[in-house]
N, CA, C and O of each residue as an XYZ file, in Angstrom:
788
protein
N     -31.244    -36.625     -3.356
C     -30.433    -35.750     -3.575
C     -29.195    -35.807     -2.818
O     -28.207    -35.392     -3.423
N     -29.034    -36.194     -1.719
C     -28.007    -36.372     -0.717
C     -27.225    -37.477     -1.302
O     -26.024    -37.424     -1.041
N     -27.652    -38.555     -2.094
C     -26.643    -39.249     -2.756
C     -26.117    -38.877     -4.023
O     -25.093    -39.418     -4.439
N     -26.765    -37.935     -4.732
C     -26.176    -36.942     -5.660
C     -25.174    -36.455     -5.529
O     -24.154    -36.679     -6.182
N     -25.388    -35.390     -4.279
C     -24.464    -34.692     -3.859
C     -23.157    -35.486     -3.439
O     -22.066    -34.923     -3.526
N     -23.247    -36.611     -3.047
C     -21.825    -37.352     -2.385
C     -21.317    -37.830     -3.710
O     -20.091    -37.808     -3.825
N     -21.990    -38.244     -4.700
C     -21.586    -38.577     -5.936
C     -21.020    -37.920     -6.507
O     -19.945    -38.290     -6.980
N     -21.490    -36.702     -6.698
C     -20.833    -35.392     -7.396
C     -19.328    -35.225     -6.772
O     -18.269    -35.465     -7.353
N     -19.522    -34.729     -5.377
C     -18.350    -34.622     -4.811
C     -17.040    -35.692     -4.769
O     -15.830    -35.475     -4.705
N     -17.702    -36.750     -4.824
C     -16.876    -37.959     -5.166
C     -15.948    -37.792     -6.472
O     -14.723    -37.878     -6.561
N     -16.982    -37.508     -7.523
C     -16.541    -37.168     -8.952
C     -15.273    -36.340     -9.074
O     -14.255    -36.700     -9.664
N     -15.502    -34.939     -8.311
C     -14.826    -34.125     -8.356
C     -13.365    -34.437     -7.533
O     -12.242    -34.284     -8.015
N     -13.613    -34.808     -6.467
C     -12.413    -35.614     -5.937
C     -11.634    -36.233     -6.515
O     -10.437    -35.982     -6.373
N     -12.134    -37.386     -7.472
C     -11.106    -38.246     -8.227
C     -10.507    -37.450     -9.134
O      -9.290    -37.409     -9.316
N     -11.378    -36.769     -9.753
C     -10.586    -35.864    -11.111
C      -9.743    -35.131    -10.661
O      -8.682    -34.954    -11.259
N     -10.100    -34.387     -9.206
C      -8.951    -33.511     -8.914
C      -7.719    -34.208     -8.294
O      -6.747    -33.477     -8.105
N      -7.606    -35.561     -7.934
C      -6.720    -36.299     -7.809
C      -5.682    -36.836     -8.698
O      -4.456    -36.847     -8.581
N      -6.557    -37.332     -9.723
C      -5.941    -37.606    -10.971
C      -4.926    -36.548    -11.613
O      -3.864    -36.819    -12.173
N      -5.531    -35.179    -11.390
C      -4.831    -34.087    -12.033
C      -3.548    -34.014    -11.277
O      -2.439    -34.038    -11.813
N      -3.762    -33.927    -10.050
C      -2.591    -33.860     -9.426
C      -1.487    -34.924     -9.164
O      -0.364    -34.745     -8.693
N      -2.030    -35.984     -9.551
C      -1.280    -37.227     -9.785
C      -0.395    -36.926    -11.346
O       0.780    -37.229    -11.557
N      -1.102    -36.425    -12.065
C      -0.671    -36.170    -13.302
C       0.668    -35.292    -13.134
O       1.742    -35.408    -13.724
N       0.279    -34.408    -12.178
C       1.219    -32.977    -12.022
C       2.491    -33.724    -11.382
O       3.612    -33.403    -11.775
N       2.353    -34.571    -10.543
C       3.495    -35.183     -9.460
C       4.362    -36.257    -10.454
O       5.472    -36.658    -10.106
N       3.816    -36.618    -11.552
C       5.034    -37.605    -12.516
C       5.754    -37.086    -12.967
O       6.693    -37.702    -13.473
N       5.686    -35.523    -13.029
C       6.820    -34.791    -13.542
C       8.109    -34.875    -12.958
O       8.107    -35.327    -11.813
N       9.184    -34.570    -13.424
C      10.522    -35.150    -12.532
C      10.989    -33.636    -11.797
O      11.208    -32.672    -12.530
N      11.090    -33.545    -10.646
C      11.574    -32.667     -9.952
C      12.963    -32.502     -9.948
O      13.751    -33.447     -9.907
N      13.376    -30.958    -10.002
C      14.896    -31.054    -10.189
C      15.891    -31.630     -9.092
O      15.808    -31.404     -7.885
N      16.781    -32.360     -9.683
C      17.795    -33.032     -9.078
C      17.421    -34.710     -8.733
O      18.123    -35.488     -8.088
N      16.288    -34.946     -9.284
C      15.448    -36.496     -9.180
C      16.399    -37.226     -9.982
O      17.040    -36.732    -10.910
N      16.466    -38.446     -9.579
C      17.097    -39.247    -10.172
C      16.270    -40.614    -10.803
O      15.262    -40.866    -10.143
N      16.454    -41.331    -11.695
C      15.999    -42.459    -12.275
C      16.936    -43.445    -12.644
O      17.768    -43.202    -13.518
N      16.882    -44.644    -12.007
C      17.798    -45.501    -12.347
C      17.145    -46.562    -13.564
O      16.031    -47.078    -13.469
N      18.051    -46.755    -14.669
C      17.480    -47.490    -15.761
C      18.484    -48.580    -15.665
O      19.591    -48.527    -15.129
N      17.848    -49.698    -16.346
C      18.573    -51.050    -16.575
C      18.365    -51.690    -17.797
O      17.241    -52.046    -18.153
N      19.534    -51.887    -18.569
C      19.564    -52.328    -20.083
C      18.938    -53.485    -20.034
O      18.621    -54.059    -18.992
N      18.678    -53.986    -21.469
C      18.192    -55.336    -21.673
C      19.271    -56.233    -21.232
O      18.939    -57.406    -21.059
N      20.657    -55.872    -20.988
C      21.831    -56.612    -20.832
C      22.315    -56.542    -19.472
O      23.434    -56.895    -19.100
N      21.399    -56.064    -18.762
C      21.613    -55.946    -17.215
C      22.250    -54.598    -16.447
O      22.090    -54.235    -15.281
N      22.970    -54.038    -17.445
C      23.726    -52.773    -16.836
C      22.762    -51.525    -16.438
O      21.746    -51.149    -17.023
N      23.356    -51.013    -15.313
C      22.508    -50.260    -14.623
C      23.123    -48.614    -14.632
O      24.284    -48.484    -14.242
N      22.476    -47.543    -15.006
C      22.821    -46.324    -15.003
C      21.530    -45.500    -14.453
O      20.379    -45.926    -14.363
N      22.066    -44.083    -14.074
C      20.945    -43.277    -13.458
C      21.292    -41.913    -14.200
O      22.383    -41.362    -14.350
N      19.927    -41.516    -14.646
C      19.845    -40.281    -14.878
C      19.526    -39.157    -14.116
O      18.840    -39.695    -13.247
N      19.544    -38.079    -13.862
C      19.650    -36.791    -13.056
C      18.749    -35.902    -14.037
O      18.947    -35.730    -15.240
N      17.656    -35.345    -13.210
C      16.982    -34.468    -13.852
C      17.340    -33.487    -13.462
O      17.548    -33.542    -12.250
N      17.614    -32.161    -14.074
C      18.414    -31.131    -13.539
C      18.446    -29.590    -14.455
O      19.115    -29.520    -15.486
N      17.803    -28.633    -14.042
C      17.754    -27.615    -14.799
C      16.979    -27.522    -15.787
O      17.057    -26.554    -16.543
N      16.185    -28.399    -15.948
C      15.128    -28.767    -16.988
C      15.414    -29.348    -18.347
O      14.945    -29.001    -19.431
N      16.257    -30.277    -18.080
C      16.815    -31.684    -18.615
C      17.247    -32.483    -17.861
O      17.237    -32.343    -16.638
N      17.823    -33.725    -18.643
C      18.518    -34.979    -18.176
C      20.198    -34.815    -18.282
O      20.747    -34.356    -19.284
N      20.885    -35.249    -17.131
C      22.487    -35.563    -17.464
C      22.238    -36.949    -17.211
O      21.142    -37.443    -16.949
N      23.422    -37.588    -17.318
C      23.750    -38.956    -16.882
C      24.915    -38.851    -15.922
O      26.071    -38.486    -16.136
N      24.165    -39.374    -14.506
C      24.488    -39.340    -13.229
C      26.041    -39.757    -13.075
O      26.299    -40.806    -13.666
N      27.045    -39.203    -12.458
C      28.424    -39.491    -12.436
C      29.155    -39.449    -13.731
O      30.202    -40.088    -13.835
N      28.709    -38.772    -14.700
C      29.344    -38.481    -15.969
C      28.662    -37.092    -16.708
O      28.858    -36.875    -17.904
N      27.997    -36.354    -16.017
C      27.380    -35.048    -16.498
C      27.904    -34.559    -17.688
O      27.102    -34.085    -18.494
N      29.220    -34.579    -17.994
C      29.889    -33.793    -18.907
C      29.698    -34.398    -20.418
O      30.075    -33.770    -21.407
N      29.030    -35.776    -20.496
C      28.942    -36.158    -21.747
C      27.573    -35.908    -22.340
O      26.529    -35.938    -21.688
N      27.676    -35.645    -23.706
C      26.534    -35.203    -24.385
C      25.723    -36.468    -24.337
O      26.382    -37.507    -24.320
N      24.754    -36.545    -24.318
C      23.570    -37.753    -23.898
C      22.471    -37.356    -25.062
O      21.842    -36.298    -25.063
N      22.344    -38.474    -26.123
C      21.572    -38.579    -26.816
C      20.279    -39.541    -26.398
O      20.552    -40.592    -25.818
N      19.102    -39.278    -26.623
C      18.141    -40.161    -25.666
C      16.964    -40.445    -27.118
O      16.196    -39.583    -27.544
N      17.085    -41.723    -27.619
C      16.500    -42.350    -28.696
C      15.413    -43.239    -27.985
O      15.573    -44.182    -27.211
N      13.826    -42.449    -28.655
C      12.703    -43.332    -28.443
C      12.447    -44.057    -29.517
O      11.984    -43.440    -30.476
N      12.692    -45.678    -29.669
C      12.291    -46.360    -30.601
C      11.822    -47.693    -30.337
O      11.820    -48.152    -29.195
N      11.431    -48.321    -31.319
C      10.721    -49.744    -31.367
C      11.644    -50.483    -32.198
O      12.111    -50.125    -33.280
N      11.857    -51.578    -31.551
C      12.251    -52.832    -32.248
C      11.961    -52.947    -33.770
O      12.773    -52.943    -34.694
N      10.708    -53.042    -33.806
C      10.084    -53.211    -35.208
C      10.025    -52.348    -36.235
O       9.561    -52.656    -37.332
N      10.607    -50.934    -35.875
C      10.764    -49.860    -36.605
C      11.666    -49.951    -37.553
O      12.809    -50.187    -37.161
N      11.408    -49.771    -39.314
C      12.423    -50.150    -40.095
C      13.633    -49.026    -40.041
O      14.812    -49.358    -40.161
N      13.269    -47.852    -39.874
C      14.204    -46.787    -39.734
C      15.367    -46.957    -38.721
O      16.560    -46.760    -38.951
N      14.716    -47.420    -37.385
C      15.544    -47.601    -36.464
C      16.399    -48.813    -36.469
O      17.512    -48.829    -35.944
N      15.806    -49.933    -37.132
C      16.668    -51.014    -37.801
C      18.082    -50.541    -38.425
O      19.238    -50.736    -38.049
N      17.551    -49.860    -39.498
C      18.791    -49.197    -40.513
C      19.677    -48.246    -39.818
O      20.793    -48.214    -40.335
N      19.531    -47.474    -38.825
C      20.505    -46.528    -38.651
C      21.047    -47.302    -37.305
O      22.040    -46.727    -36.859
N      20.736    -48.221    -36.696
C      21.295    -48.801    -35.296
C      22.761    -49.117    -35.324
O      23.537    -48.940    -34.386
N      23.104    -49.688    -36.707
C      24.651    -49.930    -36.894
C      25.605    -48.667    -36.843
O      26.685    -48.541    -36.265
N      24.906    -47.788    -37.600
C      25.826    -46.490    -37.600
C      25.950    -45.532    -36.085
O      26.940    -44.907    -35.706
N      24.678    -45.650    -35.430
C      24.807    -45.415    -34.238
C      25.800    -45.849    -33.139
O      26.433    -45.131    -32.365
N      25.783    -47.372    -33.268
C      26.746    -47.921    -32.698
C      28.140    -47.893    -32.788
O      28.898    -48.103    -31.842
N      28.507    -47.603    -34.059
C      29.483    -47.383    -34.558
C      29.880    -45.930    -33.902
O      30.922    -45.828    -33.255
N      29.268    -45.151    -34.038
C      29.457    -43.737    -33.377
C      29.671    -43.676    -31.823
O      30.531    -43.021    -31.233
N      28.811    -44.407    -31.338
C      28.903    -44.609    -29.830
C      30.203    -45.109    -29.668
O      30.864    -44.463    -28.856
N      30.875    -46.230    -30.281
C      32.350    -46.648    -29.867
C      33.148    -45.802    -30.024
O      34.009    -45.693    -29.152
N      33.175    -44.857    -31.211
C      34.136    -43.964    -31.612
C      34.151    -42.819    -30.385
O      35.206    -42.389    -29.919
N      33.334    -42.555    -30.106
C      33.007    -41.214    -29.423
C      32.550    -41.595    -27.568
O      31.870    -40.821    -26.895
N      33.065    -42.821    -27.088
C      32.187    -43.308    -25.929
C      33.034    -42.247    -24.862
O      32.685    -42.516    -23.713
N      33.894    -41.287    -24.887
C      34.641    -40.488    -23.881
C      33.919    -39.041    -23.458
O      34.175    -38.196    -22.600
N      32.769    -39.191    -24.608
C      32.267    -37.527    -24.616
C      30.696    -37.971    -25.071
O      29.857    -37.071    -25.023
N      30.311    -39.157    -25.457
C      28.722    -39.265    -25.764
C      28.372    -40.557    -25.435
O      29.075    -41.563    -25.540
N      27.138    -40.459    -24.993
C      26.242    -41.749    -24.519
C      24.710    -41.945    -25.344
O      23.808    -41.111    -25.284
N      24.664    -42.827    -25.873
C      23.243    -43.043    -26.310
C      22.487    -43.994    -25.487
O      22.846    -45.130    -25.175
N      21.247    -43.314    -25.127
C      20.205    -44.136    -24.257
C      19.128    -44.590    -25.031
O      18.482    -43.655    -25.505
N      18.699    -45.744    -25.332
C      17.799    -46.088    -26.277
C      16.458    -46.292    -25.123
O      16.530    -46.579    -23.928
N      15.375    -46.054    -25.881
C      14.073    -46.095    -24.656
C      12.967    -46.941    -25.845
O      12.494    -46.299    -26.783
N      12.706    -48.166    -25.688
C      11.633    -48.795    -26.188
C      10.019    -48.120    -25.856
O       9.461    -48.066    -24.760
N       9.559    -47.695    -27.049
C       8.291    -47.360    -27.007
C       7.129    -48.081    -27.962
O       7.302    -48.632    -29.048
N       5.917    -47.906    -27.229
C       4.893    -48.718    -28.303
C       5.233    -50.226    -28.543
O       5.102    -50.766    -29.641
N       5.611    -50.760    -27.591
C       5.821    -52.195    -27.948
C       5.725    -53.007    -26.860
O       6.149    -52.415    -25.868
N       5.299    -54.253    -26.592
C       5.757    -55.161    -25.565
C       6.464    -56.198    -25.713
O       5.870    -57.189    -26.137
N       7.552    -56.285    -25.496
C       8.476    -57.307    -26.005
C       9.371    -57.672    -24.831
O       9.239    -56.912    -23.871
N      10.193    -58.594    -24.692
C      10.756    -59.200    -23.617
C      12.627    -58.350    -23.888
O      13.070    -57.862    -24.927
N      13.227    -58.458    -22.684
C      14.693    -58.094    -23.025
C      15.444    -59.219    -23.692
O      16.597    -58.944    -24.024
N      15.024    -60.379    -23.939
C      15.563    -61.469    -24.632
C      15.181    -61.478    -26.088
O      15.928    -61.798    -27.013
N      13.766    -61.036    -26.192
C      13.634    -60.663    -27.602
C      14.391    -59.845    -28.077
O      14.896    -60.141    -29.159
N      14.735    -58.564    -27.466
C      15.448    -57.518    -28.130
C      16.577    -57.742    -28.233
O      17.185    -57.104    -29.093
N      17.289    -58.693    -27.439
C      18.540    -59.110    -27.442
C      18.922    -59.621    -28.862
O      19.815    -59.235    -29.615
N      17.856    -60.739    -29.032
C      18.169    -61.510    -30.166
C      17.599    -60.760    -31.282
O      18.378    -60.787    -32.234
N      16.622    -60.156    -31.504
C      15.806    -59.641    -32.680
C      16.272    -58.393    -32.978
O      15.878    -57.923    -34.046
N      17.273    -57.502    -32.069
C      17.486    -56.348    -32.617
C      18.685    -56.136    -32.343
O      19.341    -55.601    -33.236
N      19.434    -56.492    -30.958
C      20.561    -55.858    -30.902
C      21.832    -56.819    -31.608
O      22.911    -56.427    -32.054
N      21.320    -58.123    -31.540
C      22.406    -59.102    -32.355
C      21.979    -58.702    -33.809
O      22.934    -58.455    -34.545
N      20.810    -58.597    -34.334
C      20.766    -58.566    -35.831
C      21.322    -57.458    -36.481
O      21.894    -57.440    -37.571
N      21.004    -56.133    -35.367
C      21.545    -55.020    -36.162
C      22.825    -54.370    -35.471
O      23.297    -53.291    -35.831
N      23.136    -54.853    -34.832
C      24.721    -54.674    -34.335
C      24.243    -53.380    -33.188
O      24.944    -52.369    -33.153
N      23.356    -53.462    -32.526
C      22.934    -52.295    -31.537
C      23.171    -53.026    -30.093
O      22.385    -53.782    -29.523
N      24.497    -52.588    -29.643
C      24.801    -53.097    -28.409
C      25.179    -52.047    -27.420
O      26.049    -52.283    -26.581
N      24.469    -50.717    -27.490
C      24.137    -49.695    -26.943
C      23.076    -50.030    -25.791
O      22.330    -51.009    -25.787
N      23.158    -48.924    -24.713
C      22.230    -48.941    -23.852
C      20.839    -48.864    -24.084
O      20.396    -47.733    -24.281
N      19.925    -49.967    -24.110
C      18.541    -50.091    -24.412
C      17.539    -50.308    -22.917
O      17.681    -51.366    -22.304
N      16.703    -49.427    -22.478
C      15.801    -49.715    -21.570
C      14.533    -50.362    -22.140
O      13.942    -49.927    -23.129
N      14.224    -51.266    -21.544
C      12.758    -52.074    -22.084
C      11.994    -51.761    -21.024
O      11.037    -52.532    -20.943
N      12.035    -50.537    -19.749
C      11.046    -50.829    -18.861
C       9.807    -49.457    -19.194
O       9.928    -48.255    -18.957
N       8.724    -50.162    -19.776
C       7.725    -49.280    -20.375
C       7.418    -48.124    -19.478
O       7.302    -46.969    -19.887
N       7.244    -48.646    -17.736
C       6.765    -47.572    -17.192
C       7.832    -46.356    -16.800
O       7.422    -45.203    -16.666
N       9.100    -46.672    -16.643
C       9.876    -45.784    -16.594
C      10.316    -44.837    -18.033
O      10.262    -43.608    -18.080
N      10.684    -45.594    -18.977
C      10.370    -45.000    -20.172
C       9.708    -43.675    -20.419
O      10.127    -42.532    -20.606
N       8.154    -44.413    -20.331
C       7.206    -43.627    -20.656
C       6.960    -42.190    -19.990
O       6.246    -41.267    -20.381
N       7.904    -42.315    -18.684
C       7.995    -41.369    -17.690
C       8.958    -39.984    -18.312
O       8.895    -38.756    -18.267
N       9.935    -41.128    -18.948
C      11.023    -39.811    -19.148
C      10.367    -39.552    -20.451
O      10.354    -38.331    -20.613
N       9.736    -40.253    -21.597
C       9.386    -39.654    -22.791
C       8.572    -38.525    -22.464
O       8.869    -37.471    -23.027
N       7.375    -38.528    -21.482
C       6.524    -37.676    -21.352
C       7.150    -36.254    -20.805
O       6.696    -35.148    -21.096
N       8.362    -36.521    -19.896
C       9.198    -35.364    -19.535
C       9.894    -34.482    -20.646
O       9.915    -33.252    -20.636
N      10.436    -35.265    -21.566
C      11.140    -34.965    -22.674
C      10.081    -33.856    -23.541
O      10.242    -32.639    -23.637
N       9.054    -34.618    -24.080
C       7.960    -33.649    -24.921
C       7.408    -32.750    -24.057
O       6.882    -31.805    -24.645
N       7.349    -32.716    -22.963
C       6.858    -31.333    -22.361
C       7.859    -30.461    -22.133
O       7.555    -29.311    -21.815
N       9.230    -30.838    -22.253
C      10.271    -29.896    -22.003
C      10.627    -29.171    -23.120
O      11.203    -28.089    -23.012
N      10.253    -29.812    -24.505
C      10.614    -29.248    -25.431
C       9.352    -28.468    -26.210
O       9.422    -27.672    -27.147
N       8.339    -28.898    -25.601
C       6.938    -28.131    -25.944
C       6.395    -28.991    -27.483
O       5.698    -28.567    -28.405
N       7.023    -30.284    -27.285
C       6.251    -30.951    -28.311
C       5.042    -31.496    -28.388
O       4.703    -32.327    -27.546
N       4.123    -31.081    -29.503
C       2.740    -31.297    -28.994
C       2.144    -32.587    -29.861
O       1.012    -32.951    -29.543
N       2.630    -33.107    -30.635
C       2.244    -34.320    -31.724
C       2.465    -35.381    -31.009
O       3.334    -35.374    -30.137
N       1.764    -36.380    -31.251
C       2.215    -37.865    -31.073
C       3.786    -38.306    -31.341
O       4.300    -37.931    -32.395
N       4.305    -38.837    -30.715
C       6.000    -39.207    -30.495
C       5.732    -40.289    -31.807
O       4.967    -41.246    -31.686
N       6.304    -40.061    -32.786
C       6.600    -41.143    -33.777
C       8.152    -41.964    -33.697
O       9.098    -41.502    -33.059
N       8.188    -42.841    -34.219
C       9.716    -43.270    -34.362
C      10.281    -43.295    -35.314
O       9.722    -43.145    -36.400
N      11.451    -43.478    -35.190
C      12.373    -42.788    -34.008
C      12.334    -41.448    -33.820
O      12.317    -40.685    -34.786
N      12.315    -40.996    -32.506
C      12.388    -39.714    -32.068
C      13.827    -39.559    -31.251
O      14.053    -40.503    -30.494
N      14.676    -38.678    -31.282
C      15.714    -38.560    -30.688
C      15.851    -36.867    -30.299
O      15.537    -35.919    -31.018
N      16.416    -36.840    -28.946
C      16.668    -35.594    -28.337
C      18.311    -35.551    -28.128
O      18.815    -36.673    -28.109
N      19.005    -34.715    -28.008
C      20.609    -34.416    -27.578
C      20.531    -33.530    -26.588
O      19.828    -32.541    -26.795
N      21.132    -33.643    -25.460
C      21.611    -32.921    -24.335
C      22.744    -32.677    -24.099
O      23.515    -33.630    -24.215
N      23.254    -31.505    -23.731
C      24.443    -31.300    -23.286
C      24.358    -30.282    -21.910
O      23.728    -29.226    -21.972
N      25.007    -30.683    -20.758
C      24.791    -30.422    -19.463
C      23.263    -29.794    -19.167
O      22.969    -28.638    -18.863
N      22.547    -30.756    -19.327
C      21.129    -30.763    -19.228
C      20.332    -29.894    -19.964
O      19.138    -29.747    -19.705
N      20.909    -29.300    -20.872
C      20.462    -28.257    -22.048
C      19.890    -29.227    -23.479
O      20.632    -29.988    -24.101
N      18.447    -28.994    -23.800
C      18.278    -29.829    -25.220
C      18.905    -29.271    -25.920
O      19.226    -28.155    -25.509
N      19.400    -29.648    -27.229
C      20.466    -28.762    -28.204
C      19.650    -28.902    -29.604
O      18.993    -29.880    -29.961
N      19.879    -27.520    -30.407
C      19.475    -27.496    -31.299
C      20.301    -28.728    -32.495
O      21.464    -29.130    -32.454
N      19.150    -29.103    -33.539
C      19.452    -30.166    -34.330
C      19.114    -29.945    -35.822
O      18.547    -28.877    -36.053
N      19.328    -30.662    -36.761
C      18.932    -30.155    -38.154
C      17.541    -31.315    -38.575
O      17.482    -32.542    -38.657
N      16.743    -30.432    -38.733
C      15.308    -31.155    -39.065
C      15.609    -32.168    -40.047
O      16.359    -31.846    -40.969
N      15.106    -33.445    -39.997
C      15.334    -34.730    -40.665
C      14.612    -34.335    -42.401
O      15.196    -34.434    -43.480
N      13.678    -34.039    -42.228
C      12.619    -33.575    -43.546
C      13.256    -32.197    -44.376
O      13.646    -32.290    -45.540
N      13.293    -31.066    -43.691
C      13.579    -29.808    -44.451
C      15.207    -29.363    -44.414
O      15.641    -28.384    -45.021
N      16.012    -30.256    -43.598
C      17.349    -30.045    -43.479
C      17.726    -28.658    -42.827
O      18.932    -28.414    -42.861
N      16.654    -27.386    -42.045
C      16.977    -26.499    -41.599
C      17.653    -26.895    -40.135
O      17.186    -27.841    -39.500
N      18.473    -26.332    -39.766
C      19.030    -26.212    -38.522
C      17.991    -25.665    -37.403
O      17.308    -24.688    -37.711
N      17.870    -26.128    -36.383
C      17.274    -25.290    -35.230
C      15.864    -26.140    -34.464
O      15.094    -25.541    -33.713
N      15.768    -27.069    -34.685
C      14.649    -27.900    -34.119
C      15.381    -28.658    -32.957
O      16.604    -28.798    -32.924
N      14.359    -29.218    -31.838
C      15.189    -29.709    -30.778
C      14.824    -31.381    -30.567
O      14.828    -31.975    -29.489
N      14.541    -31.898    -31.779
C      14.414    -33.352    -32.002
C      14.994    -33.807    -33.443
O      15.230    -33.036    -34.373
N      15.207    -35.435    -33.448
C      15.201    -35.685    -34.798
C      14.152    -36.619    -34.826
O      14.010    -37.482    -33.960
N      13.262    -36.443    -35.991
C      11.863    -37.244    -36.258
C      12.051    -38.129    -37.257
O      11.830    -37.789    -38.419
N      12.395    -39.127    -37.004
C      12.495    -39.973    -38.428
C      14.054    -40.612    -38.361
O      14.859    -40.193    -37.530
N      14.389    -41.664    -39.320
C      15.609    -41.951    -39.306
C      16.389    -40.812    -39.837
O      16.052    -40.006    -40.704
N      17.689    -40.902    -39.045
C      18.567    -39.632    -39.039
C      19.872    -40.223    -40.154
O      20.406    -41.331    -40.101
N      20.142    -39.198    -41.057
C      21.320    -39.165    -41.544
C      22.856    -39.363    -40.746
O      23.221    -38.380    -40.100
N      23.499    -40.211    -40.750
C      24.547    -40.285    -40.246
C      25.513    -39.037    -40.282
O      25.985    -38.354    -39.373
N      25.603    -38.996    -41.270
C      26.708    -37.654    -41.758
C      26.111    -36.342    -40.895
O      26.672    -35.574    -40.112
N      25.009    -36.404    -41.281
C      24.413    -35.069    -40.403
C      24.273    -35.144    -38.988
O      24.577    -34.190    -38.272
N      23.831    -36.218    -38.540
C      24.148    -36.301    -36.996
C      25.345    -36.131    -36.284
O      25.407    -35.721    -35.125
N      26.709    -36.592    -37.301
C      27.869    -36.425    -36.923
C      28.199    -34.968    -36.953
O      28.944    -34.585    -36.051
N      27.756    -34.021    -37.883
C      27.887    -32.566    -38.235
C      27.258    -31.632    -37.023
O      27.793    -30.620    -36.571
N      26.094    -32.161    -36.634
C      25.056    -31.689    -35.253
C      25.989    -31.588    -34.344
O      26.455    -30.539    -33.899
N      26.419    -33.229    -33.906
C      27.244    -33.608    -32.819
C      28.380    -32.668    -32.731
O      28.506    -31.988    -31.712
N      29.308    -32.558    -33.812
C      30.525    -31.878    -33.712
C      30.374    -30.304    -33.428
O      31.221    -29.661    -32.807
N      29.138    -29.737    -33.983
C      28.537    -28.289    -33.591
C      28.756    -27.967    -31.821
O      29.424    -27.167    -31.165
N      27.603    -29.291    -31.453
C      27.659    -29.210    -29.991
C      28.734    -29.413    -29.086
O      29.015    -28.671    -28.145
N      29.382    -30.558    -29.450
C      30.978    -30.753    -28.866
C      31.667    -29.392    -28.748
O      32.256    -29.120    -27.701
N      31.616    -28.295    -30.023
C      32.544    -27.444    -29.893
C      32.124    -25.968    -29.463
O      32.839    -24.967    -29.489
N      30.553    -26.091    -28.988
C      30.188    -24.969    -28.281
C      30.165    -25.291    -26.872
O      29.390    -26.065    -26.312
N      31.131    -24.588    -26.345
C      31.517    -24.902    -24.839
C      30.659    -24.066    -24.071
O      30.700    -24.188    -22.847
N      29.954    -23.308    -24.543
C      29.431    -22.201    -23.745
C      27.775    -23.027    -23.083
O      27.234    -22.687    -22.031
N      27.267    -24.101    -24.006
C      26.205    -24.427    -23.605
C      26.377    -25.475    -22.563
O      25.391    -25.960    -22.008
């Protein structure tokens, strides 16, 4: 009986600790996370007031793209998103996070960046990427499994309203699936114009 009681208390302690660890993995206000791109460039995100901003460039509109190099819609939209990044580099930053894959930085450089003209910031650190992704889906209240590509847009750490890819209805907090670059431009123009957000 004594062994059973010790076993039962140990199980409660373990599960209790796991729950606390889960909660501790969420970002705290002001917490920074450094990311390194597959090409070696480093940036930091700051979790601030319920969303992310780019450290030392908080005024930029930030798009976080959760994607996979194997994903056909991700491949198709990469050149257009790259062009948009270049044209709007003073006010826009794209950070792409690999998800659901195990690949090297070199493979991403050769088989995605060079092949699809995707030379924007791509993080391949699965631990950091997963932590950011988990925070995003928590922040926006997204309850389903994340399908690829999945994008959010933040301005001043606030998740912005976007046009739903399937229904073409404005007002969702994410793009799910390949996004039409014209629609994306229209949404971002609205976000830039709204100086109160």
